[in-house]
Coordinates of C-alpha atoms in Angstrom, one line a residue:
X24 CA -14.2 -34.3 -72.5
X25 CA -17.3 -33.5 -74.9
X26 CA -20.1 -34.9 -72.0
X27 CA -18.2 -32.2 -69.5
X28 CA -18.3 -28.9 -71.9
X29 CA -22.2 -30.0 -72.6
X30 CA -22.9 -30.5 -69.3
X31 CA -21.1 -27.1 -68.4
X32 CA -23.5 -25.1 -71.2
X33 CA -27.0 -27.0 -70.0
X34 CA -25.8 -25.2 -66.5
X35 CA -25.0 -22.2 -67.7
X36 CA -28.1 -22.1 -69.6
X37 CA -30.3 -23.2 -66.9
X38 CA -29.0 -20.3 -65.3
X39 CA -29.6 -17.9 -67.5
X40 CA -33.1 -18.8 -67.4
X41 CA -33.6 -18.5 -63.8
X42 CA -32.4 -15.0 -64.1
X43 CA -34.7 -14.1 -66.8
X44 CA -38.0 -15.6 -64.9
X45 CA -36.9 -13.6 -61.7
X46 CA -36.2 -10.2 -63.5
X47 CA -39.9 -11.1 -65.6
X48 CA -41.2 -11.1 -61.8
X49 CA -40.0 -8.2 -60.6
X50 CA -41.3 -6.7 -63.7
X51 CA -44.5 -7.8 -63.5
X52 CA -44.5 -6.2 -59.3
X53 CA -43.5 -3.2 -60.8
X54 CA -46.1 -2.5 -63.2
X55 CA -48.7 -3.2 -60.9
X56 CA -47.7 -1.3 -58.1
X57 CA -46.2 -3.6 -55.5
X58 CA -42.7 -2.9 -55.5
X59 CA -41.6 0.7 -54.2
X60 CA -37.9 0.2 -54.4
X61 CA -35.2 -1.9 -55.6
X62 CA -31.2 -2.2 -54.3
X63 CA -29.2 -2.0 -57.7
X64 CA -25.7 -3.0 -57.7
X65 CA -23.3 -0.1 -58.3
X66 CA -19.5 0.3 -59.2
X67 CA -18.2 -0.4 -55.8
X68 CA -21.5 -0.1 -53.3
X69 CA -25.4 -0.9 -53.3
X70 CA -28.2 2.2 -54.2
X71 CA -31.6 2.3 -53.0
X72 CA -34.0 3.2 -56.1
X73 CA -37.4 4.3 -54.9
X74 CA -39.9 3.5 -58.2
X75 CA -42.2 6.0 -59.2
X76 CA -42.5 9.8 -58.1
X77 CA -44.2 9.0 -54.9
X78 CA -41.7 8.2 -52.3
X79 CA -44.3 7.5 -49.1
X80 CA -44.0 4.3 -49.2
X81 CA -40.7 4.9 -48.8
X82 CA -40.9 7.4 -45.9
X83 CA -43.5 4.7 -44.5
X84 CA -40.7 1.6 -44.4
X85 CA -38.1 4.9 -42.5
X86 CA -41.3 5.5 -39.9
X87 CA -40.8 1.7 -39.9
X88 CA -37.0 1.3 -38.7
X89 CA -35.8 1.1 -35.2
X90 CA -32.8 3.2 -36.0
X91 CA -33.1 6.9 -36.0
X92 CA -33.3 7.6 -39.8
X93 CA -32.9 10.4 -42.7
X94 CA -33.1 11.1 -46.1
X95 CA -31.0 14.2 -47.1
X96 CA -29.7 15.1 -50.9
X97 CA -26.3 15.3 -51.9
X98 CA -25.5 18.8 -49.9
X99 CA -26.7 17.1 -46.8
X100 CA -30.4 18.7 -46.1
X101 CA -33.2 16.7 -44.5
X102 CA -35.4 15.4 -47.6
X103 CA -37.1 13.5 -44.6
X104 CA -36.5 12.4 -40.5
X105 CA -38.3 9.3 -38.8
X106 CA -39.8 9.9 -35.4
X107 CA -37.2 8.4 -33.7
X108 CA -34.3 11.1 -35.0
X109 CA -36.9 13.5 -34.4
X110 CA -37.0 12.3 -31.2
X111 CA -32.6 12.2 -30.5
X112 CA -32.9 16.0 -31.7
X113 CA -36.0 17.0 -29.7
X114 CA -37.5 18.7 -32.9
X115 CA -40.6 18.4 -35.2
X116 CA -40.6 17.8 -38.8
X117 CA -41.3 21.7 -39.6
X118 CA -38.0 22.7 -37.8
X119 CA -35.9 20.1 -38.9
X120 CA -37.4 20.2 -42.8
X121 CA -34.6 21.8 -45.2
X122 CA -31.8 21.9 -42.3
X123 CA -28.8 20.1 -43.2
X124 CA -27.1 17.8 -40.9
X125 CA -24.4 19.8 -40.2
X126 CA -27.1 22.3 -38.8
X127 CA -28.2 19.4 -36.4
X128 CA -25.8 17.1 -35.2
X129 CA -23.0 18.9 -32.5
X130 CA -19.1 20.3 -33.9
X131 CA -17.6 16.8 -34.3
X132 CA -20.2 15.0 -34.6
X133 CA -21.5 16.9 -37.5
X134 CA -17.7 16.8 -39.5
X135 CA -17.7 13.4 -39.7
X136 CA -20.8 12.6 -40.5
X137 CA -20.6 14.8 -43.5
X138 CA -17.4 13.1 -44.7
X139 CA -20.0 9.9 -44.4
X140 CA -22.1 11.6 -47.1
X141 CA -19.3 12.9 -49.2
X142 CA -19.3 12.3 -52.9
X143 CA -15.5 11.2 -52.7
X144 CA -16.0 8.8 -50.0
X145 CA -19.3 6.4 -51.0
X146 CA -17.5 3.3 -49.3
X147 CA -16.8 4.8 -45.9
X148 CA -17.5 2.2 -43.2
X149 CA -20.0 3.3 -40.6
X150 CA -18.8 5.3 -37.3
X151 CA -19.8 5.9 -34.0
X152 CA -20.1 9.7 -33.0
X153 CA -21.8 10.1 -29.4
X154 CA -23.4 13.8 -28.6
X155 CA -25.9 14.9 -25.7
X156 CA -29.5 13.9 -26.0
X157 CA -31.4 15.6 -23.0
X158 CA -28.3 15.8 -21.1
X159 CA -27.5 12.5 -20.9
X160 CA -24.1 11.4 -23.4
X161 CA -25.4 9.0 -26.1
X162 CA -23.2 6.6 -28.9
X163 CA -24.4 6.0 -32.0
X164 CA -23.5 3.8 -34.7
X165 CA -23.6 6.1 -38.2
X166 CA -24.5 4.0 -41.6
X167 CA -25.1 6.0 -45.1
X168 CA -26.1 4.8 -48.4
X169 CA -26.6 6.6 -51.9
X170 CA -30.7 6.5 -52.4
X171 CA -32.7 7.7 -55.3
X172 CA -36.6 9.7 -54.3
X173 CA -37.5 10.2 -57.5
X174 CA -35.5 12.7 -59.2
X175 CA -33.5 13.4 -55.9
X176 CA -30.2 11.6 -55.3
X177 CA -29.1 11.5 -51.9
X178 CA -28.3 8.9 -48.9
X179 CA -30.1 6.8 -46.4
X180 CA -28.6 7.8 -43.1
X181 CA -29.0 6.3 -40.0
X182 CA -28.5 6.3 -36.1
X183 CA -28.4 2.9 -34.6
X184 CA -27.8 3.8 -30.5
X185 CA -25.3 1.6 -29.0
X186 CA -25.6 3.7 -25.8
X187 CA -26.4 0.4 -23.4
X188 CA -24.2 -1.9 -25.3
X189 CA -21.4 1.0 -25.0
X190 CA -22.8 1.4 -21.3
X191 CA -22.3 -2.7 -20.8
X192 CA -18.8 -2.1 -22.6
X193 CA -17.2 0.1 -20.1
X194 CA -18.8 -1.3 -16.9
X195 CA -17.4 -4.4 -17.7
X196 CA -14.0 -2.8 -18.3
X197 CA -14.4 -0.9 -15.0
X198 CA -15.0 -4.2 -13.2
X199 CA -11.9 -5.6 -15.1
X200 CA -9.8 -3.0 -13.8
X201 CA -11.9 -2.8 -10.1
X202 CA -11.1 -7.1 -9.8
X203 CA -7.4 -6.1 -10.8
X204 CA -7.0 -2.9 -8.7
X205 CA -8.5 -5.5 -5.7
X206 CA -6.2 -8.9 -6.6
X207 CA -3.2 -6.5 -6.5
X208 CA -4.1 -4.9 -3.2
X209 CA -1.7 -5.5 -0.5
X210 CA -4.7 -5.3 2.2
X211 CA -7.6 -6.6 2.3
X212 CA -10.2 -5.9 0.4
X213 CA -13.7 -6.7 0.4
X214 CA -17.5 -6.1 -1.1
X215 CA -20.9 -6.8 0.0
X216 CA -23.5 -5.5 -1.0
X217 CA -26.7 -4.0 1.4
X218 CA -27.4 -7.2 3.0
X219 CA -24.2 -7.7 4.3
X220 CA -23.1 -10.8 1.5
X221 CA -19.6 -10.3 0.5
X222 CA -19.6 -10.5 -3.4
X223 CA -15.4 -9.5 -4.2
X224 CA -12.8 -11.0 -2.2
X225 CA -9.2 -10.7 -2.7
X226 CA -6.6 -13.2 -1.6
X227 CA -5.6 -11.3 1.4
X228 CA -9.5 -11.3 2.4
X229 CA -9.4 -15.2 2.0
X230 CA -6.2 -15.5 4.8
X231 CA -8.7 -13.9 6.9
X232 CA -11.2 -16.5 7.2
X233 CA -11.3 -20.3 7.5
X234 CA -14.1 -20.4 3.9
X235 CA -14.5 -18.4 1.3
X236 CA -15.9 -15.5 1.4
X237 CA -17.5 -14.8 -1.5
X238 CA -21.1 -15.0 -1.6
X239 CA -21.5 -15.6 2.5
X240 CA -22.5 -12.9 4.8
X241 CA -19.3 -10.9 6.2
X242 CA -20.9 -11.0 10.3
X243 CA -20.5 -14.6 9.8
X244 CA -17.1 -15.0 7.7
X245 CA -15.2 -12.6 9.6
X246 CA -16.7 -12.2 12.7
X247 CA -15.1 -8.5 14.3
X248 CA -14.6 -7.2 17.4
X249 CA -14.5 -3.9 18.4
X250 CA -12.4 -3.4 21.8
X251 CA -12.2 0.5 21.7
X252 CA -16.1 0.1 21.7
X253 CA -16.9 -1.8 24.4
X254 CA -18.7 -4.7 22.6
X255 CA -21.2 -2.7 21.4
X256 CA -20.3 -1.7 17.8
X257 CA -20.7 -4.6 15.0
X258 CA -19.6 -4.7 11.7
X259 CA -23.4 -4.2 10.4
X260 CA -23.3 -0.8 12.0
X261 CA -19.7 0.3 10.2
X262 CA -21.7 -1.2 6.9
X263 CA -25.1 0.7 7.2
X264 CA -23.2 4.1 8.6
X265 CA -21.3 3.5 5.0
X266 CA -24.2 3.6 2.9
X267 CA -25.5 6.5 5.1
X268 CA -22.7 8.1 3.5
X269 CA -20.3 8.6 6.3
X270 CA -17.5 6.7 5.7
X271 CA -15.3 5.0 8.7
X272 CA -11.5 5.1 8.2
X273 CA -8.7 3.6 10.8
X274 CA -10.9 1.8 13.7
X275 CA -8.9 -0.7 15.3
X276 CA -10.5 -4.3 15.5
X277 CA -9.6 -8.1 16.5
X278 CA -10.7 -11.2 14.4
X279 CA -10.6 -13.8 16.7
X280 CA -11.6 -16.8 14.4
X281 CA -8.9 -15.3 11.8
X282 CA -6.3 -18.1 10.6
X283 CA -4.2 -15.0 9.9
X284 CA -3.9 -12.1 11.2
X285 CA -6.0 -10.9 14.6
X286 CA -5.2 -7.2 14.9
X287 CA -6.3 -4.9 12.2
X288 CA -7.5 -1.5 10.9
X289 CA -10.8 -1.8 9.4
X290 CA -12.2 1.1 7.2
X291 CA -16.2 1.0 5.5
X292 CA -16.6 3.5 2.6
X293 CA -19.9 3.3 0.4
X294 CA -19.8 1.6 -3.3
X295 CA -21.1 4.2 -5.7
X296 CA -21.4 3.2 -9.4
X297 CA -24.4 5.3 -10.1
X298 CA -26.0 8.8 -8.9
X299 CA -28.4 6.5 -7.5
X300 CA -27.9 5.2 -3.6
X301 CA -24.7 3.0 -2.9
X302 CA -25.1 -0.2 -4.3
X303 CA -22.7 -2.2 -1.3
X304 CA -19.9 -0.9 1.2
X305 CA -16.0 -1.9 0.7
X306 CA -14.0 -2.5 3.1
X307 CA -10.6 -2.8 4.2
X308 CA -8.8 -4.7 6.6
X309 CA -5.1 -4.0 7.2
X310 CA -3.1 -6.0 9.4
X311 CA -2.2 -4.9 12.6
X312 CA 0.1 -8.0 13.8
X313 CA 3.8 -6.2 12.9
X314 CA 2.5 -2.8 14.1
X315 CA 1.2 -4.4 17.8
X316 CA 4.3 -6.6 17.9
X317 CA 6.0 -3.4 17.6
X318 CA 4.1 -1.0 20.3
X319 CA 4.7 -3.9 22.1
X320 CA 8.0 -4.0 22.7
X321 CA 8.2 0.3 22.7
X322 CA 6.0 -0.7 25.9
X323 CA 8.6 -3.2 27.3
X324 CA 11.7 -0.9 25.9
X325 CA 9.2 2.2 28.5
X326 CA 8.9 0.2 31.2
X327 CA 12.5 -1.0 31.0
X328 CA 13.5 2.4 30.4
X329 CA 11.9 3.6 33.3
X330 CA 13.6 1.0 35.6
X331 CA 17.2 2.3 34.5
X332 CA 16.3 5.2 35.5
X333 CA 15.0 5.3 38.6
X334 CA 17.5 2.6 39.5
X335 CA 20.2 5.8 37.8
X336 CA 18.8 7.8 40.3
X337 CA 19.5 5.5 43.5
X338 CA 22.6 5.0 42.6
X339 CA 23.4 8.9 41.8
X340 CA 21.6 9.8 45.3
X341 CA 23.7 7.2 47.2
X342 CA 26.8 8.2 45.3
X343 CA 26.3 11.6 46.6
X344 CA 26.3 11.1 49.8
X345 CA 28.6 8.6 50.2
X346 CA 30.4 11.4 48.9
X347 CA 29.2 13.5 50.9
X348 CA 30.2 11.3 54.0
X349 CA 33.6 10.6 52.6
X350 CA 35.5 13.8 52.1
X351 CA 36.1 17.1 53.9
X352 CA 36.2 19.8 52.2
X353 CA 33.4 21.1 49.2
X354 CA 36.1 21.5 46.6
X355 CA 37.0 17.6 47.3
X356 CA 33.0 16.2 47.7
X357 CA 32.9 18.3 44.0
X358 CA 35.7 17.0 42.8
X359 CA 34.9 13.2 44.3
X360 CA 31.4 13.1 42.7
X361 CA 31.9 14.8 39.4
X362 CA 34.4 11.9 38.7
X363 CA 31.9 9.3 39.1
X364 CA 29.5 10.7 38.2
X365 CA 31.3 11.0 34.8
X366 CA 32.4 8.2 35.0
X367 CA 29.0 6.4 34.8
X368 CA 27.7 8.9 32.2
X369 CA 30.9 7.6 30.1
X370 CA 29.4 3.7 30.5
X371 CA 26.1 5.2 30.4
X372 CA 27.0 6.6 26.7
X373 CA 28.5 3.3 25.6
X374 CA 25.1 1.2 26.7
X375 CA 23.0 3.8 24.4
X376 CA 25.3 2.9 21.4
X377 CA 24.8 -0.3 21.6
X378 CA 21.7 -0.3 22.4
X379 CA 21.9 -0.8 25.5
X380 CA 22.4 -4.8 24.7
X381 CA 26.2 -5.8 26.0
X382 CA 30.0 -3.7 26.0
X383 CA 33.1 -5.4 25.9
X384 CA 35.5 -5.3 29.0
X385 CA 38.0 -3.4 26.8
X386 CA 35.5 0.0 25.6
X387 CA 35.0 -0.4 29.3
X388 CA 38.6 -0.1 30.4
X389 CA 39.4 2.2 27.5
X390 CA 36.3 5.0 28.5
X391 CA 37.6 4.9 32.0
X392 CA 41.4 4.5 32.0
X393 CA 43.0 5.3 29.2
X394 CA 41.9 8.9 29.3
X395 CA 45.0 9.3 31.8
X396 CA 47.6 8.3 30.2
X397 CA 49.0 9.5 26.7
X398 CA 48.4 8.0 23.6
X399 CA 50.1 4.6 22.8
X400 CA 51.3 4.7 25.4
X401 CA 52.8 1.2 27.2
X402 CA 51.8 1.8 30.3
X403 CA 48.6 0.1 29.9
X404 CA 48.8 -3.3 28.9
X405 CA 45.6 -5.8 28.9
X406 CA 46.3 -9.2 28.5
X407 CA 43.7 -12.1 27.5
X408 CA 40.7 -13.0 25.4
X409 CA 37.7 -9.8 25.5
X410 CA 34.3 -10.0 27.5
X411 CA 31.0 -9.0 26.7
X412 CA 28.9 -7.5 29.6
X413 CA 25.4 -6.8 29.7
X414 CA 24.6 -3.4 30.9
X415 CA 24.2 -4.4 35.0
X416 CA 27.9 -5.8 34.8
X417 CA 29.5 -3.1 32.3
X418 CA 27.8 -0.1 35.2
X419 CA 29.3 -1.9 37.9
X420 CA 32.8 -2.4 36.1
X421 CA 32.7 1.3 34.7
X422 CA 33.0 2.5 39.0
X423 CA 35.7 0.4 39.3
X424 CA 38.3 1.3 36.9
X425 CA 37.1 4.2 37.9
X426 CA 38.4 4.6 41.0
X427 CA 40.8 1.6 41.0
X428 CA 42.4 4.8 37.6
X429 CA 41.6 7.9 40.2
X430 CA 43.6 5.9 43.0
X431 CA 46.3 5.3 40.5
X432 CA 46.7 8.8 39.7
X433 CA 46.7 10.0 43.4
X434 CA 49.1 7.4 44.9
X435 CA 50.1 4.3 42.6
X436 CA 51.6 3.3 39.3
X437 CA 49.9 6.7 37.5
X438 CA 51.0 9.0 40.3
X439 CA 54.9 8.5 38.7
X440 CA 56.8 8.6 35.1
X441 CA 57.9 4.5 35.6
X442 CA 54.6 3.0 36.7
X443 CA 52.4 0.6 34.2
X444 CA 49.1 -1.2 35.1
X445 CA 48.6 -4.5 33.7
X446 CA 44.7 -5.9 33.4
X447 CA 44.8 -9.6 32.7
X448 CA 41.3 -11.4 31.4
X449 CA 41.5 -14.9 32.2
X450 CA 39.9 -17.6 30.0
X451 CA 36.1 -18.5 30.5
X452 CA 35.9 -22.1 32.4
X453 CA 32.7 -23.7 33.8
X454 CA 32.9 -21.2 36.9
X455 CA 30.3 -19.5 38.0
X456 CA 32.3 -16.5 37.9
X457 CA 35.0 -15.0 35.3
X458 CA 38.5 -13.4 37.0
X459 CA 39.5 -10.2 36.2
X460 CA 43.1 -9.0 37.7
X461 CA 44.1 -5.7 37.9
X462 CA 47.7 -5.4 38.8
X463 CA 50.2 -1.9 39.4
X464 CA 53.7 -1.7 38.9
X465 CA 56.5 0.4 39.2
X466 CA 54.7 2.9 41.4
X467 CA 55.8 4.5 44.6
X468 CA 55.4 1.8 47.5
X469 CA 52.4 1.3 48.8
X470 CA 51.2 0.7 52.2
X471 CA 47.3 0.3 53.1
X472 CA 45.3 2.9 54.7
X473 CA 43.8 2.1 57.8
X474 CA 41.0 4.7 56.6
X475 CA 38.6 2.9 53.8
X476 CA 36.5 6.0 51.6
X477 CA 33.5 5.9 49.3
X478 CA 36.6 4.6 46.9
X479 CA 37.0 1.7 48.3
X480 CA 33.8 1.0 49.1
X481 CA 32.9 1.2 45.5
X482 CA 35.4 -1.4 44.4
X483 CA 34.3 -3.4 46.7
X484 CA 30.4 -3.7 46.8
X485 CA 29.3 -2.2 43.3
X486 CA 29.6 -6.3 41.9
X487 CA 28.0 -7.9 45.1
X488 CA 24.5 -7.9 43.6
X489 CA 25.1 -11.6 43.0
X490 CA 26.9 -13.9 44.7
X491 CA 29.4 -15.0 42.1
X492 CA 30.5 -11.1 42.0
X493 CA 32.4 -9.2 44.1
X494 CA 36.1 -7.9 44.3
X495 CA 39.5 -8.6 46.6
X496 CA 41.8 -5.5 47.2
X497 CA 45.3 -6.4 47.7
X498 CA 47.6 -3.5 48.7
X499 CA 51.8 -5.0 47.9
X500 CA 54.3 -3.4 48.0
X501 CA 54.9 -3.2 44.7
X502 CA 51.8 -2.2 44.0
X503 CA 47.9 -2.2 44.5
X504 CA 46.1 -5.7 43.1
X505 CA 42.4 -6.2 42.7
X506 CA 40.8 -9.0 41.6
X507 CA 37.5 -8.9 40.2
X508 CA 35.4 -11.7 39.9
X509 CA 32.2 -11.1 37.1
X510 CA 29.1 -13.2 37.0
X511 CA 29.1 -15.5 34.6
X512 CA 25.6 -15.3 33.9
X513 CA 26.1 -11.3 33.3
X514 CA 28.8 -12.5 30.5
X515 CA 26.9 -12.4 26.7

């Protein structure tokens, strides 16, 4: 125990001897004039103490400093400013001498630095300020430390230029943002330099090539053909035009080597990072696969529409001529022709509502026959499973039902109060046709006509476009019976 106390006491004595030696060395240097200033520990903050009344050595020290530096008195008035500080504010010392920092610094910067050197805030941390220097915004880190210049108490204030670091950080931040934007874009985005070397590419762009894009040449990594340019235009010319200040937008191209989309819409814009000339080009490639598919579907529908319109016009023309040939009066022609055109229109309306895909047999029957009976009447009966018919059979069956209904109103089951019509849909089998039977009963006695008009022709021939389609009309004494054969190929 006693040994350890003696060791601790000896260590303390040795430390004190070392400090005394250092103090003697410092005093000797001060007496010799080789020390101009010393740093003295104060309450909470060090201070710079200039030795003697001659401050020229301190000024030399400030001139050697890389940051802008000034010495100010306690009121903030300049005592000295080094060359870098004078360069920042484009003034010589005669113009700066005696001015306060608040007069030299612009608005907000003056207020911030004023607080930094206030007596109430000796321990303030360095702060960042920015202001224009020769029309360019620059950033500085400003710090202040108390200093004694002879008998004057003031502050040494330094302005360390952070502009390049701030610019680098801003550029790095902008790069991260740009990378995030490129990565999040749904369309393919490619950035290339002036030599067509790809510097950035997002995931969607990588899907257009079998090789790694970054570092590769654009024209070899994703070869593009421009069909509307008759083979003259190349992707390099797009980039060159963009770099020259002419952005190009929405140019259709074909990527023959792409494992993904082949049809793309290309836009090119210059990559402007600074006020100098563009450093590269930004290209976006929008996948046109779905649009091309839709266009092909539209062209197909247009051809189909053209075909149907021609067929419909031919059918209307035929109905007109045959109706005129079978009617003896103009009034008779008008009534028969209008009824047949209205029947054709009713089926067309139903098909339009079903996108010209298929119609149920019950829909067709209802549109052509039910308007002639009272709502809820039991005079019309449909028996059997429903059928969905393709447009060709639907149109033919609509005309057949119209002619049968017209005949029933004039001469058959619907001409009186008690007649009825049964429509029986026979079950589907392996037969090439499906039979539907129209049966009238309860009407006046039926007799066969020696003269057969156009209505009989419509019934007999409307389904004869197929060897498996057609009708058989029987004039039974109890009522008309029509056996209708619908080709199985026209049943959905």
